[in-house]
């Protein structure tokens, strides 16, 4: 009937209006700085380097696989050497340019030493482009506890794998 | 006590005048008494407009399952102020080929009618800026001039879309002015006066006109045509974004644009106020102070306008014109007839008769306007 659709439309809007005061379903906005949605297990932003006991004992052995696989080539690694000039199994420099990184997570997939993982920290705005987004080794280093906190399931699997390898 | 609250604004004005009276001559006091009313209205109009925009944004936001503005101040109450500051600081762009005089004149003059019409609206008992004996006529005469300024602005912009929007505005105003005036005539017929105060006084003690058959139809007609007259959704063809950018205010920015908005919202308020005055009993109502009743009724009507805006898509031009000329206009005439019968007959008969006449005529108009889809033609020999 002509005119019935008009009333139906009015009913829909008034229903949405009144229910928005009672149910969350009718008011889906998340007011960001105060409220946050919980991120899923595999939410990812930028890479971090995981260490076990102290920040100078990184899991990273400076194999440079991640640097070679990185599509935008944002990782640059220099291997450390001892006094005799013999290469060591740790990086001297490990820089990631966050302004170049495209968050693909390939570095995480290819790392054979479970060292590099994607972080979920996304509030990284800065006033300067070249210096503040160039993350050096000490800024990238994050503890294993931090990693197991942000991604508990992945961390558990990784721990099991590493224990099996030690045996 | 109740009487004091009821007359609080009158008392306030009287106190100001009493303080000033020892120092000033009598002719000055008359001027000041007028001046107080004018200043109050000129402040009241823009403030109402500012908070109507906030109310509308919140209202429509809730309909679309989101919060409205709620960052600026508590509940977003400072949002209109910050919008105002933003509008003032924006660059005022005048197109190179535009007629600078007309382009400037349009937005300035378009708010004058919207402010002038406040002068005949009874905001409460004894609260009317000027009780003209031709109040309703004044309202319509002044309100309809705003079309001219909209068209001036559209013409002065020297933009195709502006001109199209302006022409649509004129066409729409001309078509809706007739049913609008006719829908108010029954009330004038019953009251026997053009004065808004007399109309309100005639509806004493819940005898609101909306409770009579012709009053209900008149109320609906007047409200719908009023919505169309102030260019609000679903009749906002002059500024149809999807077709003609922003219609008549395409070329306006900064404060000039804000003036158009101000005019639109103040018109919405004044039309709602007039519908309240004529059909919903104005400030009449039990217990609460008269001005509170008036504003409550007006804001209910404005909320209904916002509800419409949150619900309906814009009408097509032919639908708009068809609705006015084929639906509203005949119904307005029949309503006039029903009201005339209602006045001349005695109690039980008049209600029944006018109710029957209106029901039958609404049905007849509905049947006459029903869409008749022609049968699909089958071409028998065309392809053989």
GROMACS .gro file of C-alpha atoms in nm, chain B residues 145-354:
model
  210
  312UNK     CA    1   1.045   3.678   0.051
  313UNK     CA    2   1.336   3.458   0.155
  314UNK     CA    3   1.293   3.277  -0.178
  315UNK     CA    4   1.390   3.594  -0.359
  316UNK     CA    5   1.719   3.616  -0.171
  317UNK     CA    6   1.793   3.253  -0.229
  318UNK     CA    7   1.743   3.317  -0.598
  319UNK     CA    8   1.958   3.631  -0.581
  320UNK     CA    9   2.239   3.430  -0.427
  321UNK     CA   10   2.198   3.157  -0.687
  322UNK     CA   11   2.196   3.405  -0.975
  323UNK     CA   12   2.486   3.606  -0.838
  324UNK     CA   13   2.708   3.301  -0.809
  325UNK     CA   14   2.721   3.261  -1.189
  326UNK     CA   15   2.727   2.887  -1.160
  327UNK     CA   16   2.504   2.643  -1.346
  328UNK     CA   17   2.437   2.432  -1.042
  329UNK     CA   18   2.364   2.732  -0.824
  330UNK     CA   19   2.116   2.860  -1.078
  331UNK     CA   20   1.948   2.521  -1.108
  332UNK     CA   21   1.920   2.506  -0.730
  333UNK     CA   22   1.778   2.856  -0.716
  334UNK     CA   23   1.521   2.778  -0.984
  335UNK     CA   24   1.420   2.465  -0.803
  336UNK     CA   25   1.384   2.667  -0.484
  337UNK     CA   26   1.153   2.913  -0.657
  338UNK     CA   27   0.943   2.641  -0.819
  339UNK     CA   28   0.910   2.456  -0.493
  340UNK     CA   29   0.820   2.766  -0.294
  341UNK     CA   30   0.557   2.874  -0.543
  342UNK     CA   31   0.394   2.532  -0.544
  343UNK     CA   32   0.397   2.483  -0.170
  344UNK     CA   33   0.295   2.835  -0.075
  345UNK     CA   34  -0.061   2.770  -0.195
  346UNK     CA   35  -0.141   2.453   0.004
  347UNK     CA   36   0.041   2.605   0.299
  348UNK     CA   37  -0.177   2.914   0.305
  349UNK     CA   38  -0.491   2.711   0.237
  350UNK     CA   39  -0.413   2.469   0.517
  351UNK     CA   40  -0.407   2.753   0.768
  352UNK     CA   41  -0.728   2.917   0.645
  353UNK     CA   42  -0.961   2.676   0.836
  354UNK     CA   43  -0.806   2.785   1.165
  355UNK     CA   44  -0.850   3.150   1.069
  356UNK     CA   45  -1.210   3.075   0.970
  357UNK     CA   46  -1.288   2.923   1.308
  358UNK     CA   47  -1.110   3.189   1.512
  359UNK     CA   48  -1.215   3.481   1.297
  360UNK     CA   49  -0.889   3.669   1.338
  361UNK     CA   50  -0.544   3.693   1.182
  362UNK     CA   51  -0.381   3.766   1.515
  363UNK     CA   52  -0.163   3.485   1.651
  364UNK     CA   53  -0.260   3.575   2.007
  365UNK     CA   54  -0.628   3.540   1.925
  366UNK     CA   55  -0.563   3.200   1.767
  367UNK     CA   56  -0.385   3.077   2.078
  368UNK     CA   57  -0.654   3.219   2.306
  369UNK     CA   58  -0.920   3.033   2.107
  370UNK     CA   59  -0.756   2.701   2.199
  371UNK     CA   60  -0.787   2.747   2.575
  372UNK     CA   61  -0.786   2.439   2.800
  373UNK     CA   62  -0.680   2.151   2.575
  374UNK     CA   63  -0.922   2.263   2.303
  375UNK     CA   64  -0.635   2.242   2.061
  376UNK     CA   65  -0.739   2.248   1.698
  377UNK     CA   66  -0.543   1.932   1.628
  378UNK     CA   67  -0.807   1.734   1.820
  379UNK     CA   68  -1.078   1.818   1.567
  380UNK     CA   69  -1.103   1.630   1.235
  381UNK     CA   70  -1.028   1.932   1.019
  382UNK     CA   71  -0.754   2.038   1.263
  383UNK     CA   72  -0.576   1.706   1.234
  384UNK     CA   73  -0.578   1.719   0.855
  385UNK     CA   74  -0.483   2.086   0.863
  386UNK     CA   75  -0.198   2.014   1.102
  387UNK     CA   76  -0.057   1.739   0.882
  388UNK     CA   77  -0.095   1.953   0.568
  389UNK     CA   78   0.058   2.258   0.729
  390UNK     CA   79   0.346   2.064   0.879
  391UNK     CA   80   0.431   1.887   0.553
  392UNK     CA   81   0.413   2.204   0.349
  393UNK     CA   82   0.614   2.380   0.618
  394UNK     CA   83   0.886   2.119   0.589
  395UNK     CA   84   0.886   2.176   0.214
  396UNK     CA   85   0.883   2.552   0.255
  397UNK     CA   86   1.198   2.560   0.467
  398UNK     CA   87   1.382   2.326   0.224
  399UNK     CA   88   1.430   2.040   0.461
  400UNK     CA   89   1.457   1.673   0.385
  401UNK     CA   90   1.285   1.503   0.201
  402UNK     CA   91   1.198   1.822   0.012
  403UNK     CA   92   1.552   1.967   0.002
  404UNK     CA   93   1.574   1.968  -0.375
  405UNK     CA   94   1.731   2.316  -0.401
  406UNK     CA   95   2.044   2.179  -0.236
  407UNK     CA   96   2.037   1.823  -0.363
  408UNK     CA   97   2.399   1.714  -0.315
  409UNK     CA   98   2.375   1.410  -0.536
  410UNK     CA   99   2.255   1.607  -0.838
  411UNK     CA  100   2.361   1.972  -0.819
  412UNK     CA  101   2.656   1.980  -0.576
  413UNK     CA  102   2.508   2.202  -0.307
  414UNK     CA  103   2.246   2.390  -0.504
  415UNK     CA  104   2.215   2.761  -0.440
  416UNK     CA  105   2.502   2.775  -0.189
  417UNK     CA  106   2.758   2.595  -0.404
  418UNK     CA  107   2.978   2.904  -0.438
  419UNK     CA  108   2.961   3.014  -0.078
  420UNK     CA  109   3.220   2.954   0.189
  421UNK     CA  110   3.297   3.068   0.538
  422UNK     CA  111   3.053   3.294   0.714
  423UNK     CA  112   2.829   3.348   0.411
  424UNK     CA  113   2.766   2.976   0.398
  425UNK     CA  114   2.699   2.980   0.771
  426UNK     CA  115   2.440   3.252   0.718
  427UNK     CA  116   2.249   3.027   0.478
  428UNK     CA  117   2.258   2.754   0.735
  429UNK     CA  118   2.145   2.992   1.003
  430UNK     CA  119   1.852   3.104   0.788
  431UNK     CA  120   1.754   2.743   0.720
  432UNK     CA  121   1.751   2.642   1.083
  433UNK     CA  122   1.579   2.957   1.202
  434UNK     CA  123   1.313   2.903   0.935
  435UNK     CA  124   1.268   2.547   1.056
  436UNK     CA  125   1.223   2.678   1.407
  437UNK     CA  126   0.979   2.953   1.310
  438UNK     CA  127   0.767   2.723   1.095
  439UNK     CA  128   0.748   2.471   1.379
  440UNK     CA  129   0.657   2.755   1.611
  441UNK     CA  130   0.377   2.865   1.382
  442UNK     CA  131   0.243   2.510   1.347
  443UNK     CA  132   0.245   2.492   1.726
  444UNK     CA  133   0.067   2.825   1.753
  445UNK     CA  134  -0.204   2.750   1.503
  446UNK     CA  135  -0.280   2.383   1.557
  447UNK     CA  136  -0.115   2.262   1.877
  448UNK     CA  137  -0.251   2.532   2.104
  449UNK     CA  138   0.059   2.750   2.123
  450UNK     CA  139   0.157   2.807   2.484
  451UNK     CA  140  -0.168   2.660   2.618
  452UNK     CA  141  -0.120   2.365   2.848
  453UNK     CA  142  -0.177   2.254   3.206
  454UNK     CA  143   0.056   2.305   3.508
  455UNK     CA  144   0.387   2.389   3.338
  456UNK     CA  145   0.477   2.751   3.252
  457UNK     CA  146   0.342   2.871   2.921
  458UNK     CA  147   0.679   2.932   2.751
  459UNK     CA  148   0.794   2.583   2.849
  460UNK     CA  149   0.487   2.434   2.683
  461UNK     CA  150   0.552   2.638   2.373
  462UNK     CA  151   0.916   2.534   2.342
  463UNK     CA  152   0.840   2.172   2.422
  464UNK     CA  153   0.583   2.151   2.143
  465UNK     CA  154   0.808   2.334   1.899
  466UNK     CA  155   1.101   2.107   1.972
  467UNK     CA  156   0.887   1.798   1.929
  468UNK     CA  157   0.797   1.924   1.580
  469UNK     CA  158   1.161   2.003   1.501
  470UNK     CA  159   1.258   1.655   1.618
  471UNK     CA  160   1.002   1.514   1.378
  472UNK     CA  161   1.169   1.715   1.099
  473UNK     CA  162   1.502   1.565   1.200
  474UNK     CA  163   1.345   1.222   1.215
  475UNK     CA  164   1.225   1.275   0.855
  476UNK     CA  165   1.575   1.379   0.756
  477UNK     CA  166   1.722   1.066   0.909
  478UNK     CA  167   1.470   0.848   0.729
  479UNK     CA  168   1.368   0.963   0.385
  480UNK     CA  169   1.561   0.988   0.062
  481UNK     CA  170   1.519   1.304  -0.141
  482UNK     CA  171   1.213   1.327  -0.365
  483UNK     CA  172   1.229   1.361  -0.740
  484UNK     CA  173   1.117   1.692  -0.890
  485UNK     CA  174   0.802   1.543  -1.048
  486UNK     CA  175   0.714   1.361  -0.723
  487UNK     CA  176   0.756   1.686  -0.534
  488UNK     CA  177   0.530   1.882  -0.766
  489UNK     CA  178   0.276   1.600  -0.794
  490UNK     CA  179   0.255   1.575  -0.418
  491UNK     CA  180   0.179   1.945  -0.386
  492UNK     CA  181  -0.062   1.993  -0.675
  493UNK     CA  182  -0.245   1.661  -0.681
  494UNK     CA  183  -0.239   1.560  -0.318
  495UNK     CA  184  -0.208   1.854  -0.081
  496UNK     CA  185  -0.394   2.121  -0.277
  497UNK     CA  186  -0.728   1.935  -0.322
  498UNK     CA  187  -0.713   1.812   0.035
  499UNK     CA  188  -0.658   2.168   0.158
  500UNK     CA  189  -0.968   2.287  -0.028
  501UNK     CA  190  -1.180   2.003   0.106
  502UNK     CA  191  -1.044   2.072   0.454
  503UNK     CA  192  -1.163   2.429   0.421
  504UNK     CA  193  -1.510   2.302   0.336
  505UNK     CA  194  -1.508   2.060   0.629
  506UNK     CA  195  -1.402   2.338   0.866
  507UNK     CA  196  -1.677   2.564   0.736
  508UNK     CA  197  -1.937   2.291   0.803
  509UNK     CA  198  -1.783   2.227   1.144
  510UNK     CA  199  -1.832   2.590   1.241
  511UNK     CA  200  -2.194   2.610   1.126
  512UNK     CA  201  -2.327   2.284   1.269
  513UNK     CA  202  -2.377   2.191   1.636
  514UNK     CA  203  -2.159   1.957   1.841
  515UNK     CA  204  -2.209   1.587   1.763
  516UNK     CA  205  -2.307   1.643   1.402
  517UNK     CA  206  -2.019   1.869   1.304
  518UNK     CA  207  -1.743   1.632   1.414
  519UNK     CA  208  -1.905   1.332   1.247
  520UNK     CA  209  -1.977   1.514   0.925
  521UNK     CA  210  -1.636   1.671   0.883
   0.00000   0.00000   0.00000
